[in-house]
PDB file of C-alpha atoms in Angstrom:
ATOM      1  CA  MET A   1     -57.536  82.427 235.125  1.00  0.00           C
ATOM      2  CA  GLN A   2     -61.138  81.656 236.023  1.00  0.00           C
ATOM      3  CA  LYS A   3     -64.039  83.664 234.643  1.00  0.00           C
ATOM      4  CA  LEU A   4     -65.607  86.052 237.122  1.00  0.00           C
ATOM      5  CA  THR A   5     -69.293  86.535 237.764  1.00  0.00           C
ATOM      6  CA  ASN A   6     -70.723  90.001 237.084  1.00  0.00           C
ATOM      7  CA  LYS A   7     -70.745  90.784 240.818  1.00  0.00           C
ATOM      8  CA  GLU A   8     -67.157  89.546 241.258  1.00  0.00           C
ATOM      9  CA  GLU A   9     -66.082  91.694 238.329  1.00  0.00           C
ATOM     10  CA  GLU A  10     -67.819  94.707 239.877  1.00  0.00           C
ATOM     11  CA  ILE A  11     -65.944  94.106 243.148  1.00  0.00           C
ATOM     12  CA  MET A  12     -62.637  93.724 241.284  1.00  0.00           C
ATOM     13  CA  HIS A  13     -63.175  97.096 239.585  1.00  0.00           C
ATOM     14  CA  ILE A  14     -63.640  98.630 243.020  1.00  0.00           C
ATOM     15  CA  LEU A  15     -60.473  96.968 244.335  1.00  0.00           C
ATOM     16  CA  TRP A  16     -58.484  98.060 241.257  1.00  0.00           C
ATOM     17  CA  LYS A  17     -59.692 101.601 241.908  1.00  0.00           C
ATOM     18  CA  LEU A  18     -59.021 101.606 245.668  1.00  0.00           C
ATOM     19  CA  LYS A  19     -55.807  99.499 245.482  1.00  0.00           C
ATOM     20  CA  LYS A  20     -56.386  98.213 249.068  1.00  0.00           C
ATOM     21  CA  ALA A  21     -59.662  98.074 250.959  1.00  0.00           C
ATOM     22  CA  PHE A  22     -61.537  96.555 253.837  1.00  0.00           C
ATOM     23  CA  VAL A  23     -64.931  95.013 253.032  1.00  0.00           C
ATOM     24  CA  LYS A  24     -66.722  98.048 254.528  1.00  0.00           C
ATOM     25  CA  GLU A  25     -64.776 100.337 252.139  1.00  0.00           C
ATOM     26  CA  VAL A  26     -65.747  98.158 249.178  1.00  0.00           C
ATOM     27  CA  MET A  27     -69.363  98.289 250.384  1.00  0.00           C
ATOM     28  CA  ALA A  28     -69.254 102.102 250.434  1.00  0.00           C
ATOM     29  CA  GLU A  29     -68.305 102.122 246.727  1.00  0.00           C
ATOM     30  CA  ILE A  30     -71.284 100.022 245.611  1.00  0.00           C
ATOM     31  CA  THR A  31     -73.950 102.405 244.364  1.00  0.00           C
ATOM     32  CA  GLU A  32     -76.741 100.035 243.345  1.00  0.00           C
ATOM     33  CA  GLU A  33     -78.223  97.073 245.174  1.00  0.00           C
ATOM     34  CA  GLN A  34     -75.765  96.847 248.011  1.00  0.00           C
ATOM     35  CA  PRO A  35     -75.389  93.244 249.127  1.00  0.00           C
ATOM     36  CA  HIS A  36     -75.464  92.299 252.794  1.00  0.00           C
ATOM     37  CA  TYR A  37     -72.047  92.720 254.431  1.00  0.00           C
ATOM     38  CA  ASN A  38     -71.645  88.934 254.872  1.00  0.00           C
ATOM     39  CA  THR A  39     -72.527  88.323 251.221  1.00  0.00           C
ATOM     40  CA  LEU A  40     -69.944  90.861 250.091  1.00  0.00           C
ATOM     41  CA  SER A  41     -67.369  89.329 252.422  1.00  0.00           C
ATOM     42  CA  THR A  42     -68.051  85.912 250.858  1.00  0.00           C
ATOM     43  CA  ILE A  43     -67.646  87.341 247.345  1.00  0.00           C
ATOM     44  CA  VAL A  44     -64.284  88.863 248.286  1.00  0.00           C
ATOM     45  CA  ARG A  45     -63.127  85.578 249.851  1.00  0.00           C
ATOM     46  CA  ASN A  46     -64.203  83.776 246.643  1.00  0.00           C
ATOM     47  CA  LEU A  47     -62.064  86.228 244.666  1.00  0.00           C
ATOM     48  CA  GLU A  48     -59.190  85.310 246.946  1.00  0.00           C
ATOM     49  CA  GLU A  49     -59.787  81.577 246.383  1.00  0.00           C
ATOM     50  CA  LYS A  50     -59.824  82.195 242.622  1.00  0.00           C
ATOM     51  CA  GLY A  51     -56.452  83.935 242.904  1.00  0.00           C
ATOM     52  CA  PHE A  52     -57.555  87.478 242.083  1.00  0.00           C
ATOM     53  CA  VAL A  53     -57.000  89.105 245.483  1.00  0.00           C
ATOM     54  CA  SER A  54     -54.978  88.577 248.628  1.00  0.00           C
ATOM     55  CA  HIS A  55     -55.145  90.191 252.039  1.00  0.00           C
ATOM     56  CA  ASN A  56     -53.255  91.624 254.962  1.00  0.00           C
ATOM     57  CA  ALA A  57     -54.661  90.609 258.348  1.00  0.00           C
ATOM     58  CA  PHE A  58     -55.218  93.200 261.050  1.00  0.00           C
ATOM     59  CA  GLY A  59     -56.501  91.171 263.979  1.00  0.00           C
ATOM     60  CA  ASN A  60     -59.850  89.749 262.889  1.00  0.00           C
ATOM     61  CA  THR A  61     -60.221  92.098 259.915  1.00  0.00           C
ATOM     62  CA  HIS A  62     -58.667  91.765 256.488  1.00  0.00           C
ATOM     63  CA  GLN A  63     -57.572  94.419 254.064  1.00  0.00           C
ATOM     64  CA  TYR A  64     -57.849  93.065 250.523  1.00  0.00           C
ATOM     65  CA  TYR A  65     -55.823  94.030 247.472  1.00  0.00           C
ATOM     66  CA  PRO A  66     -55.798  92.817 243.851  1.00  0.00           C
ATOM     67  CA  ILE A  67     -53.022  90.463 242.747  1.00  0.00           C
ATOM     68  CA  VAL A  68     -54.314  90.303 239.162  1.00  0.00           C
ATOM     69  CA  SER A  69     -53.987  93.659 237.444  1.00  0.00           C
ATOM     70  CA  LEU A  70     -56.764  95.257 235.441  1.00  0.00           C
ATOM     71  CA  GLU A  71     -54.526  95.007 232.366  1.00  0.00           C
ATOM     72  CA  GLU A  72     -53.988  91.251 232.862  1.00  0.00           C
ATOM     73  CA  TYR A  73     -57.720  90.679 233.272  1.00  0.00           C
ATOM     74  CA  ARG A  74     -58.602  92.908 230.320  1.00  0.00           C
ATOM     75  CA  LYS A  75     -56.187  91.047 228.067  1.00  0.00           C
ATOM     76  CA  ARG A  76     -57.591  87.660 229.090  1.00  0.00           C
ATOM     77  CA  PHE A  77     -61.206  88.859 228.821  1.00  0.00           C
ATOM     78  CA  MET A  78     -60.677  90.426 225.380  1.00  0.00           C
ATOM     79  CA  ASN A  79     -58.822  87.406 224.015  1.00  0.00           C
ATOM     80  CA  THR A  80     -61.632  85.117 225.171  1.00  0.00           C
ATOM     81  CA  ALA A  81     -64.319  87.419 223.732  1.00  0.00           C
ATOM     82  CA  ILE A  82     -62.537  87.679 220.393  1.00  0.00           C
ATOM     83  CA  ASP A  83     -62.070  83.900 220.274  1.00  0.00           C
ATOM     84  CA  ASN A  84     -65.698  83.186 221.227  1.00  0.00           C
ATOM     85  CA  TYR A  85     -67.551  85.898 219.284  1.00  0.00           C
ATOM     86  CA  PHE A  86     -65.316  86.890 216.374  1.00  0.00           C
ATOM     87  CA  ASN A  87     -63.699  83.580 215.313  1.00  0.00           C
ATOM     88  CA  SER A  88     -60.343  84.718 216.768  1.00  0.00           C
ATOM     89  CA  SER A  89     -60.256  87.585 214.250  1.00  0.00           C
ATOM     90  CA  TYR A  90     -59.498  91.147 215.306  1.00  0.00           C
ATOM     91  CA  LYS A  91     -60.546  92.222 211.818  1.00  0.00           C
ATOM     92  CA  ASN A  92     -64.006  90.715 212.417  1.00  0.00           C
ATOM     93  CA  MET A  93     -64.201  92.526 215.756  1.00  0.00           C
ATOM     94  CA  VAL A  94     -63.278  95.921 214.306  1.00  0.00           C
ATOM     95  CA  SER A  95     -65.650  95.488 211.352  1.00  0.00           C
ATOM     96  CA  PHE A  96     -68.452  94.578 213.805  1.00  0.00           C
ATOM     97  CA  PHE A  97     -67.940  97.846 215.689  1.00  0.00           C
ATOM     98  CA  ALA A  98     -67.747  99.781 212.419  1.00  0.00           C
ATOM     99  CA  LYS A  99     -71.035  98.251 211.208  1.00  0.00           C
ATOM    100  CA  GLU A 100     -72.660  99.025 214.557  1.00  0.00           C
ATOM    101  CA  GLU A 101     -71.386 102.606 214.222  1.00  0.00           C
ATOM    102  CA  LYS A 102     -69.519 102.293 217.509  1.00  0.00           C
ATOM    103  CA  ILE A 103     -66.252 103.417 215.911  1.00  0.00           C
ATOM    104  CA  SER A 104     -65.744 106.230 213.425  1.00  0.00           C
ATOM    105  CA  ALA A 105     -63.519 106.421 210.345  1.00  0.00           C
ATOM    106  CA  ALA A 106     -61.394 109.005 212.178  1.00  0.00           C
ATOM    107  CA  GLU A 107     -60.908 106.588 215.098  1.00  0.00           C
ATOM    108  CA  LEU A 108     -59.983 103.801 212.668  1.00  0.00           C
ATOM    109  CA  ARG A 109     -57.386 106.082 211.036  1.00  0.00           C
ATOM    110  CA  GLU A 110     -56.028 106.877 214.505  1.00  0.00           C
ATOM    111  CA  ILE A 111     -55.747 103.135 215.252  1.00  0.00           C
ATOM    112  CA  LEU A 112     -54.010 102.572 211.907  1.00  0.00           C
ATOM    113  CA  THR A 113     -51.506 105.323 212.751  1.00  0.00           C
ATOM    114  CA  MET A 114     -50.830 103.659 216.119  1.00  0.00           C
ATOM    115  CA  ILE A 115     -50.221 100.307 214.394  1.00  0.00           C
ATOM    116  CA  GLU A 116     -47.913 101.902 211.831  1.00  0.00           C
ATOM    117  CA  ASN A 117     -45.954 103.667 214.585  1.00  0.00           C
ATOM    118  CA  GLN A 118     -45.541 100.364 216.451  1.00  0.00           C
ATOM    119  CA  GLU A 119     -44.229  98.683 213.291  1.00  0.00           C
ATOM    120  CA  GLU A 120     -41.691 101.493 212.775  1.00  0.00           C
ATOM    121  CA  LYS A 121     -40.338 100.948 216.316  1.00  0.00           C
ATOM    122  CA  LYS A 122     -39.611  97.284 215.606  1.00  0.00           C
TER     123      LYS A 122
END
């Protein structure tokens, strides 16, 4: 799975939200710095070439839909980030967020409970 540019990722989030959309519908969802219609159309076609979206043709227009789920992309993105920034260690990642005060002790206990519940199911 290829890495997406920030703009491609933004467009994918719109397509995940809408499920199926024509370029004009994607355009309507962009709140800041709307690209030109042709630019947006090119970005969507690039996403198709990269294997993230496909389309249904309706005459000369195309309705695009994601073929990579948000969950698939999230998993790939997180694994890459953890490998690249935390030496492939989830412990390092969690301790980073704890040090940055982005996660509380209560949230960590909640995560621990989730892990323990998963282990009991096995």
